[in-house]
PDB file of C-alpha atoms in Angstrom:
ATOM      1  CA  UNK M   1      28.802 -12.734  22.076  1.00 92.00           C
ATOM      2  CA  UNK M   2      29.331 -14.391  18.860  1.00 96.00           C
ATOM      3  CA  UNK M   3      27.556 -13.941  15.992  1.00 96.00           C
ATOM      4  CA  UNK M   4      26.475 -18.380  16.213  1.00 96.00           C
ATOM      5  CA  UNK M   5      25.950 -17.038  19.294  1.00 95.00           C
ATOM      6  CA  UNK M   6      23.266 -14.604  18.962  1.00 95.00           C
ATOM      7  CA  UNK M   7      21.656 -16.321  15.962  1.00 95.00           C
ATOM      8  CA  UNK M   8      21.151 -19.590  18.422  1.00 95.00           C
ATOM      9  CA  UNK M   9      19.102 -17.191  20.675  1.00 94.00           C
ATOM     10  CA  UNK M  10      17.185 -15.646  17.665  1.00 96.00           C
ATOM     11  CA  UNK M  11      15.887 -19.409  16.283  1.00 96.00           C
ATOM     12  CA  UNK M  12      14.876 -20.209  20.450  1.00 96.00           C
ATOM     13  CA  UNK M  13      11.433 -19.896  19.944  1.00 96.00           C
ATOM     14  CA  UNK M  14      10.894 -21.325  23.679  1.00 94.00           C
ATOM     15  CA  UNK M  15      10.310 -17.349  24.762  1.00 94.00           C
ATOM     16  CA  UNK M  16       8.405 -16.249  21.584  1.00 95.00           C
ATOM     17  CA  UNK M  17       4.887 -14.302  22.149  1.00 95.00           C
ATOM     18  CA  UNK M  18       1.984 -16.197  20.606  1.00 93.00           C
ATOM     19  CA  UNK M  19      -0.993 -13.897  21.558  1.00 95.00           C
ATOM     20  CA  UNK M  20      -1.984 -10.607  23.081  1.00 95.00           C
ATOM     21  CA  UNK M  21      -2.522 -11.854  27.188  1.00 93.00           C
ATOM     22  CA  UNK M  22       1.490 -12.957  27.131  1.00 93.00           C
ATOM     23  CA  UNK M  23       2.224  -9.774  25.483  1.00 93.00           C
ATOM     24  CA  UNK M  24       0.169  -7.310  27.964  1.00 92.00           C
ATOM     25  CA  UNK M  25       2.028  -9.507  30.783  1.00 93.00           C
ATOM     26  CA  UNK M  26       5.059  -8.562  29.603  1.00 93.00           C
ATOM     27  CA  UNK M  27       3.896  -4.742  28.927  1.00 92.00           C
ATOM     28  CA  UNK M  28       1.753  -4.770  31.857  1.00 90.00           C
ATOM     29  CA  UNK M  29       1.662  -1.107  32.413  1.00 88.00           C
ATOM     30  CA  UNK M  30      -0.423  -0.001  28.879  1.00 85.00           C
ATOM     31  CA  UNK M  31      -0.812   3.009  26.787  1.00 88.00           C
ATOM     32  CA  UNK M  32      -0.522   6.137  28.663  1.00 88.00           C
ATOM     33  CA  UNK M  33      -3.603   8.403  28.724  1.00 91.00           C
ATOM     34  CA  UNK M  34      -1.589  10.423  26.276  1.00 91.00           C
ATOM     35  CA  UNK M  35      -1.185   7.381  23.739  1.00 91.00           C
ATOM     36  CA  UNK M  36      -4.563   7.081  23.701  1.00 93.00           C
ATOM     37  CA  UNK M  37      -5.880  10.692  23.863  1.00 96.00           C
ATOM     38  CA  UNK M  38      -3.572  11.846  20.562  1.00 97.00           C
ATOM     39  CA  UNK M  39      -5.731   9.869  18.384  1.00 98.00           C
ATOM     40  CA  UNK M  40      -8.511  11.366  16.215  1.00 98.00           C
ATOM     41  CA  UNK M  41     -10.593   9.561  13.078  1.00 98.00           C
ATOM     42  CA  UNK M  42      -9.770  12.260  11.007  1.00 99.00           C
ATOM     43  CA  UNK M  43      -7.680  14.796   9.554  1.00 99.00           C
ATOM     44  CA  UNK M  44      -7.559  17.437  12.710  1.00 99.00           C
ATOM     45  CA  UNK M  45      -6.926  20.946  12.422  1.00 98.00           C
ATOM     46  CA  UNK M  46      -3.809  20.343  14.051  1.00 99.00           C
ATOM     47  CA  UNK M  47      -2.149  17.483  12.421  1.00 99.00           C
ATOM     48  CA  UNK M  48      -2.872  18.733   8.664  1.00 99.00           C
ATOM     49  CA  UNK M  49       0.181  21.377   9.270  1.00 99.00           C
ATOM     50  CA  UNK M  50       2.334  18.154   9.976  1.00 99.00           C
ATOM     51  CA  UNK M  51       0.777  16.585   6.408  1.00 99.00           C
ATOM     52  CA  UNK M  52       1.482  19.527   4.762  1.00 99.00           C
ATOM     53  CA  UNK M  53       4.988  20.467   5.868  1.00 99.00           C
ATOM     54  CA  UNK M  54       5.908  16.404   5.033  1.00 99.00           C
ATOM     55  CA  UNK M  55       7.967  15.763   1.995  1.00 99.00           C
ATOM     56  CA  UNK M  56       8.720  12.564   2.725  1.00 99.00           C
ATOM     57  CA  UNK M  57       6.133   9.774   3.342  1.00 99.00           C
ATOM     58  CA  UNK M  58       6.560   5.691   3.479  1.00 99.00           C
ATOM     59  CA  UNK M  59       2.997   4.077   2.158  1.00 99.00           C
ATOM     60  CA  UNK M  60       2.226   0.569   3.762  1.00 99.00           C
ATOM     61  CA  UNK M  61      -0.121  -1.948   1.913  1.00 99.00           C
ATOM     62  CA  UNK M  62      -1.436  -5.473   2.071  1.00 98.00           C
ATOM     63  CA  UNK M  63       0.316  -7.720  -0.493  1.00 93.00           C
ATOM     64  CA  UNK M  64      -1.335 -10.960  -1.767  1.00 90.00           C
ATOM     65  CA  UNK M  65       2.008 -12.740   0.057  1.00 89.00           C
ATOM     66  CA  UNK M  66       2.455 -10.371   2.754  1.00 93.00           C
ATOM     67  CA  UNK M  67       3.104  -6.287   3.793  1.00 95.00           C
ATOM     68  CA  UNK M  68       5.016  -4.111   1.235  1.00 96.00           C
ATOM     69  CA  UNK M  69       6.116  -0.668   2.200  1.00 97.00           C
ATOM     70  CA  UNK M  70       7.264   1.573  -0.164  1.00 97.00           C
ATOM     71  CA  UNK M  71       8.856   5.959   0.095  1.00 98.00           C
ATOM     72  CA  UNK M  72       6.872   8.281  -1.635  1.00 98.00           C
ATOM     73  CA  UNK M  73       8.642  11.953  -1.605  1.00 97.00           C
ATOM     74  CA  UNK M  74       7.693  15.556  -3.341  1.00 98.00           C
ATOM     75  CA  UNK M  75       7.950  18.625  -1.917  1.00 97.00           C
ATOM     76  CA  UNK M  76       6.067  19.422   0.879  1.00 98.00           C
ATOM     77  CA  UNK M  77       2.369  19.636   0.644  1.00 96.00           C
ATOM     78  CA  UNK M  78       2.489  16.555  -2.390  1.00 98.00           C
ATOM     79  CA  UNK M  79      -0.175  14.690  -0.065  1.00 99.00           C
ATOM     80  CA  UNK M  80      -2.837  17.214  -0.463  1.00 99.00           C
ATOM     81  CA  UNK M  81      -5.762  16.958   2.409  1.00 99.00           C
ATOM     82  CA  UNK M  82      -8.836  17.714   0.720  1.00 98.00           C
ATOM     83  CA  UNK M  83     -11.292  17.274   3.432  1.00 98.00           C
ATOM     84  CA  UNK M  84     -10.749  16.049   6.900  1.00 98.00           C
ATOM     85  CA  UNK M  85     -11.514  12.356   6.181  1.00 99.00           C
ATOM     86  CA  UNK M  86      -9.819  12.714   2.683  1.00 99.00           C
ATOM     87  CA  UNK M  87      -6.162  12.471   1.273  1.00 99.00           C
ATOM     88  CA  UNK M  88      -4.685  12.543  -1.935  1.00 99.00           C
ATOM     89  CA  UNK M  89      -1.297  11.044  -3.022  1.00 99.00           C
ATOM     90  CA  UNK M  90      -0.034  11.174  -6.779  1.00 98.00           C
ATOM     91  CA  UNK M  91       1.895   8.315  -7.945  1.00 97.00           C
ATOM     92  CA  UNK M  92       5.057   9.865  -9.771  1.00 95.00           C
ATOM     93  CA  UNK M  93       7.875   8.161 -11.889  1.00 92.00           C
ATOM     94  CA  UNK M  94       9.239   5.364 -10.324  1.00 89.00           C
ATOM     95  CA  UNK M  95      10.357   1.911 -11.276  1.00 90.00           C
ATOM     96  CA  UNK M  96       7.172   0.456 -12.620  1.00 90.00           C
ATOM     97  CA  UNK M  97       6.678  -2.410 -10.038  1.00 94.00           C
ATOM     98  CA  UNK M  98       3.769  -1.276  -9.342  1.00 95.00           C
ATOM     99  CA  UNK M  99       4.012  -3.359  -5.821  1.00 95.00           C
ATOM    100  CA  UNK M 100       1.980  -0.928  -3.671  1.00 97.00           C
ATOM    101  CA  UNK M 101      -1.134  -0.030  -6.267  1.00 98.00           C
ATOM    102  CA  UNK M 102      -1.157  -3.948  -7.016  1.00 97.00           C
ATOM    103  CA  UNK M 103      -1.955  -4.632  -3.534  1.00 98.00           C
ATOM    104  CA  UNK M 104      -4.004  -1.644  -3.400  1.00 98.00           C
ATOM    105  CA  UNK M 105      -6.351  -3.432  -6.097  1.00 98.00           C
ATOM    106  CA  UNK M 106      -6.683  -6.516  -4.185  1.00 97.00           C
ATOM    107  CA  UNK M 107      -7.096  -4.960  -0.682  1.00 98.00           C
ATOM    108  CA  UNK M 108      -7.433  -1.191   0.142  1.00 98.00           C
ATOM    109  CA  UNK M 109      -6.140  -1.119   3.116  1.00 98.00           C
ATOM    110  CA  UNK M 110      -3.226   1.147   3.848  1.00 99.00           C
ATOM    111  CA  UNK M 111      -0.699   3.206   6.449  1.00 99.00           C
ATOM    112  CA  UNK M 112       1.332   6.036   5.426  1.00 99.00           C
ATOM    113  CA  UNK M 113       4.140   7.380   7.597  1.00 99.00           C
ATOM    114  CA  UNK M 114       4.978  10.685   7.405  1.00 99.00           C
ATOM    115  CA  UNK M 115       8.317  12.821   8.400  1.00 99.00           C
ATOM    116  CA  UNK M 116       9.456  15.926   8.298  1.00 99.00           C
ATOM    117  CA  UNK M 117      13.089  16.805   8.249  1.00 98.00           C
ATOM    118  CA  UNK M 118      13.814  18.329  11.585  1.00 97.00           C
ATOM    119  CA  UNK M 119      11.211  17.508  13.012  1.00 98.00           C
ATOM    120  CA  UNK M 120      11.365  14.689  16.199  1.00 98.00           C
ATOM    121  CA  UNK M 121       7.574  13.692  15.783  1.00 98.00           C
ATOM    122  CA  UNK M 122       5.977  11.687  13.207  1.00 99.00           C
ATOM    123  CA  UNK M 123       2.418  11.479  11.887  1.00 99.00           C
ATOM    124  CA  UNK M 124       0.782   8.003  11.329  1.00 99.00           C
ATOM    125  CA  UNK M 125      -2.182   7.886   8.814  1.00 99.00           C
ATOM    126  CA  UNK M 126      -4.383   4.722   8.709  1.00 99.00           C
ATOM    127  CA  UNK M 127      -7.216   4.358   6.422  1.00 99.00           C
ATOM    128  CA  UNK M 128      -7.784   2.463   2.598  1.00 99.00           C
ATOM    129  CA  UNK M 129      -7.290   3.514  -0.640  1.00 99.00           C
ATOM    130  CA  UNK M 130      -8.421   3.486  -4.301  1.00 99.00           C
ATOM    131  CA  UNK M 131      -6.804   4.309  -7.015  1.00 99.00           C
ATOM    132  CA  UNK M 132      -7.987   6.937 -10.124  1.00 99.00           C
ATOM    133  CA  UNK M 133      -6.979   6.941 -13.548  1.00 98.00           C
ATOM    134  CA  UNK M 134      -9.139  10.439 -13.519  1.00 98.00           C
ATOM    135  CA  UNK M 135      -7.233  12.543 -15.864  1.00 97.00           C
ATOM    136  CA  UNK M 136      -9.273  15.793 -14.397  1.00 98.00           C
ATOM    137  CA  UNK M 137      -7.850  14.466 -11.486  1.00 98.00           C
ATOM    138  CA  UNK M 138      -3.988  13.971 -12.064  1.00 98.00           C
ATOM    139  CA  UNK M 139      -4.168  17.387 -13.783  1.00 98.00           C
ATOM    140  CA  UNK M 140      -4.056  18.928 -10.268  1.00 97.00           C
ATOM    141  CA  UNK M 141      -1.148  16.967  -9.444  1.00 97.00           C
ATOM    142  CA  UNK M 142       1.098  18.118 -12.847  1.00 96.00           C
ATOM    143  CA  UNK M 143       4.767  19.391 -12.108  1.00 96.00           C
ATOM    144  CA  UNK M 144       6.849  20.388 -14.681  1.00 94.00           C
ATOM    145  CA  UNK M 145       4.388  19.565 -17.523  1.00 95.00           C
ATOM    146  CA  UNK M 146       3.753  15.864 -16.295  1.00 95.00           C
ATOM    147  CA  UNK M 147       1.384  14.860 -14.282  1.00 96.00           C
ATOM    148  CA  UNK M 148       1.058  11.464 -12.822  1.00 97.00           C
ATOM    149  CA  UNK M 149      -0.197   8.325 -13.972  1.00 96.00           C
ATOM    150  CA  UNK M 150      -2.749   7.753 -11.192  1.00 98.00           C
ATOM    151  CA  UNK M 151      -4.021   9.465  -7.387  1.00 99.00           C
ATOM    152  CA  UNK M 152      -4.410   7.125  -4.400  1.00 99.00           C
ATOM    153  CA  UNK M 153      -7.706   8.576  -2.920  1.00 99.00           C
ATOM    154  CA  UNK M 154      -7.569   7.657   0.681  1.00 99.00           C
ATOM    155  CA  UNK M 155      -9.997   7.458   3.150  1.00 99.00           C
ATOM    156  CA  UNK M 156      -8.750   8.245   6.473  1.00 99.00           C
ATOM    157  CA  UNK M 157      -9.536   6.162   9.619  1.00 99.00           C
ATOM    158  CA  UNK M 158      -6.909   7.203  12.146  1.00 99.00           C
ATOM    159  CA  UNK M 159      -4.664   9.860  12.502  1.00 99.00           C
ATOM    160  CA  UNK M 160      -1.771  10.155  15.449  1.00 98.00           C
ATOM    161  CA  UNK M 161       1.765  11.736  15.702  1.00 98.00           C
ATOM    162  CA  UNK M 162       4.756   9.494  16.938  1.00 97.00           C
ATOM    163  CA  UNK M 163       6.781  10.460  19.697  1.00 96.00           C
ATOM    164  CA  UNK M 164      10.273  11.946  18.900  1.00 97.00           C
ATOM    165  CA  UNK M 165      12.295   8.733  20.662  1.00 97.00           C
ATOM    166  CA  UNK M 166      13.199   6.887  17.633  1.00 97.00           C
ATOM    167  CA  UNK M 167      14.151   9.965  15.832  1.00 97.00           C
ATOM    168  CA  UNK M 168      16.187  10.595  18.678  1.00 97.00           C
ATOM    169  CA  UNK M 169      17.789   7.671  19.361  1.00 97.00           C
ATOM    170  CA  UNK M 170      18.728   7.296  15.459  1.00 96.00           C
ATOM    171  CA  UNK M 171      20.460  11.132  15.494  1.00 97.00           C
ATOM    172  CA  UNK M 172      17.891  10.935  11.944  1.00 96.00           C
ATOM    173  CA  UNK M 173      18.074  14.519  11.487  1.00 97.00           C
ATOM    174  CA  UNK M 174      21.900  15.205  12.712  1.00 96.00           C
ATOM    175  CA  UNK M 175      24.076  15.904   9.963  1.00 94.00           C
ATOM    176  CA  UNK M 176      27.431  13.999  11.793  1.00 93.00           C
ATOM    177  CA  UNK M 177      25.289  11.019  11.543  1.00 93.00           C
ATOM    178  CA  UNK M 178      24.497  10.776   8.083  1.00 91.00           C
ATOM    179  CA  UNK M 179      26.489   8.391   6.124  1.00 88.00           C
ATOM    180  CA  UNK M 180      29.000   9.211   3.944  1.00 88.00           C
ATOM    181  CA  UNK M 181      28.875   9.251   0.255  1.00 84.00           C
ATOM    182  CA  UNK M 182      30.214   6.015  -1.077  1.00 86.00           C
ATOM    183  CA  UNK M 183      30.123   4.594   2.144  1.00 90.00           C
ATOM    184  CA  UNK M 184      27.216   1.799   1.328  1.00 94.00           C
ATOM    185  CA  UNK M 185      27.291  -0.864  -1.824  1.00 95.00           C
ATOM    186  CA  UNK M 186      26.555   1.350  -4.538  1.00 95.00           C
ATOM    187  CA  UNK M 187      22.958   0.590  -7.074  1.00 96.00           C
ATOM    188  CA  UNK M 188      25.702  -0.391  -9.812  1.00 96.00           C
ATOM    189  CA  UNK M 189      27.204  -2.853  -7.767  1.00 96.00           C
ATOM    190  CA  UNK M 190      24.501  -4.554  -6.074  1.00 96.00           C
ATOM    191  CA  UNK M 191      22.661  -5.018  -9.706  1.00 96.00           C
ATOM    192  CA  UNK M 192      25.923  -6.424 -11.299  1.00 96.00           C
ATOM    193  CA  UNK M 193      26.000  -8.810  -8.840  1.00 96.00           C
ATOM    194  CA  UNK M 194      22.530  -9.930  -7.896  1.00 96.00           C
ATOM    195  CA  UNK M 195      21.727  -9.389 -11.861  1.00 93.00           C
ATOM    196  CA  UNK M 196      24.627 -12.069 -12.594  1.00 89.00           C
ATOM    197  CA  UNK M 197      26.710  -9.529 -14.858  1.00 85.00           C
ATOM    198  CA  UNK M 198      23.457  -8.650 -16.760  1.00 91.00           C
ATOM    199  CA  UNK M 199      24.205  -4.832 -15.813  1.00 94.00           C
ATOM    200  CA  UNK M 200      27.311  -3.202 -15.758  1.00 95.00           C
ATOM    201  CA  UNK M 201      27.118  -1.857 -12.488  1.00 94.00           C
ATOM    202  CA  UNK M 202      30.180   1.204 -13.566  1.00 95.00           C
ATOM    203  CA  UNK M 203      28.314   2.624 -16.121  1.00 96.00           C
ATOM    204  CA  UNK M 204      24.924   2.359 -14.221  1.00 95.00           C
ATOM    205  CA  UNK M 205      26.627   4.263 -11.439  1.00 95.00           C
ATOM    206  CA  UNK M 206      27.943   6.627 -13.591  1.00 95.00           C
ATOM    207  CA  UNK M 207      24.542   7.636 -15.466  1.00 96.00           C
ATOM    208  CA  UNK M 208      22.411   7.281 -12.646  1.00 95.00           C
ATOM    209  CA  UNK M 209      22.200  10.804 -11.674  1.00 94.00           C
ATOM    210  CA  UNK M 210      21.483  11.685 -15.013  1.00 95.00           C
ATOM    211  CA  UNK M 211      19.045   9.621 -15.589  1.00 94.00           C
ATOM    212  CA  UNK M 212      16.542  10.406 -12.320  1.00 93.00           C
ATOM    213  CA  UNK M 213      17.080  14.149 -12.734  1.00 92.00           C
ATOM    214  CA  UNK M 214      15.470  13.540 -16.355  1.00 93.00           C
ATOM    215  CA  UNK M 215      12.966  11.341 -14.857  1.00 92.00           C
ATOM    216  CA  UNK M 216      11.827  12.725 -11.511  1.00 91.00           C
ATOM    217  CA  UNK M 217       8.268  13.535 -12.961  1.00 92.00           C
TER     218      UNK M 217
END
């Protein structure tokens, strides 16, 4: 199949799915009991291992013109649980877009992600979040002298681990699947040309290592 090909069959919206009585026709057999039975409403004793051992996390929000999702990565523990209904997430160094605590502001509600290199299952958090400016509070949070500029405060609604399948079928965690360095469009390049020749994608490149290792916190 062509590539006109398949794209023709993408824009046929004659098969598309409007509502949720076409879609359980099509998935007519439903959750298994053990889709349903893995869910709790709060931080159980035996998920907050999985939160704990995570040092990698991808944060969902609500944006005023539609979903944002953005990685948020420390070493493991960085989302601390502090009660079973309760999770707290620093907001380190980044690029100042601010995308996910803007939404945040306008609508609380969030998802969060979390993975664990390794490990086939994944642990989905649903809940909202606010966001503190409490200094007392960011003080727990400090690494290497800095501490960070605000904690998302989130109130958990759901908690569930994701089967290993998609892990699986990606080879995530194998190391002869990873890419290979220099293999993808390089941050320099992509900036030089969707910037218009406004960075010079070489030397970005070439100081960009530099320049996170001073920034990481």
């Amino acid at each position: 199949m062509t590539d006109s090909e398949l794209l023709a069959l993408a824009r046929d919206t004659a098969h598309d799915i409007a509502d949720e009585a076409a879609l359980r026709r099509i998935y007519a057999n439903g959750p298994g009991e053990t889709s349903l039975a893995k869910v709790a409403d709060h931080v159980h004793a035996l998920y907050r291992p999985y939160i704990e051992a995570a040092p990698f996390a991808v944060l969902a929000t609500v944006g005023e013109h539609g979903l944002d999702t953005s990685p948020r990565g420390d070493a493991p523990g960085f989302v601390v649980v502090a009660d079973e209904k309760t999770l707290l997430l620093p907001d380190r160094r980044g690029n100042q877009r601010i995308d996910s605590l803007r939404n945040i502001a306008r609508d609380p509600r969030i998802a969060l992600l979390f993975l664990i290199p390794g490990c086939g299952e994944a642990l989905r958090v649903n809940g909202t979040a606010r966001i503190s400016a409490s200094p007392s509070l960011a003080a727990r949070f400090t690494v290497q002298g800095q501490l960070p500029a605000t904690v998302l405060v989130i109130s958990v609604a759901s908690v569930f681990f994701q089967c290993a399948r998609a892990v699986k079928r990606s080879r995530l965690w194998q190391a002869a699947a990873q890419f290979v360095p220099g293999a993808l469009p390089s941050p320099g390049a992509i900036l030089q040309t969707l910037g218009r020749g406004s960075v010079d994608g070489v030397q970005y490149d070439a100081e960009l290592q530099g320049r996170q290792a001073r920034t990481l916190y």
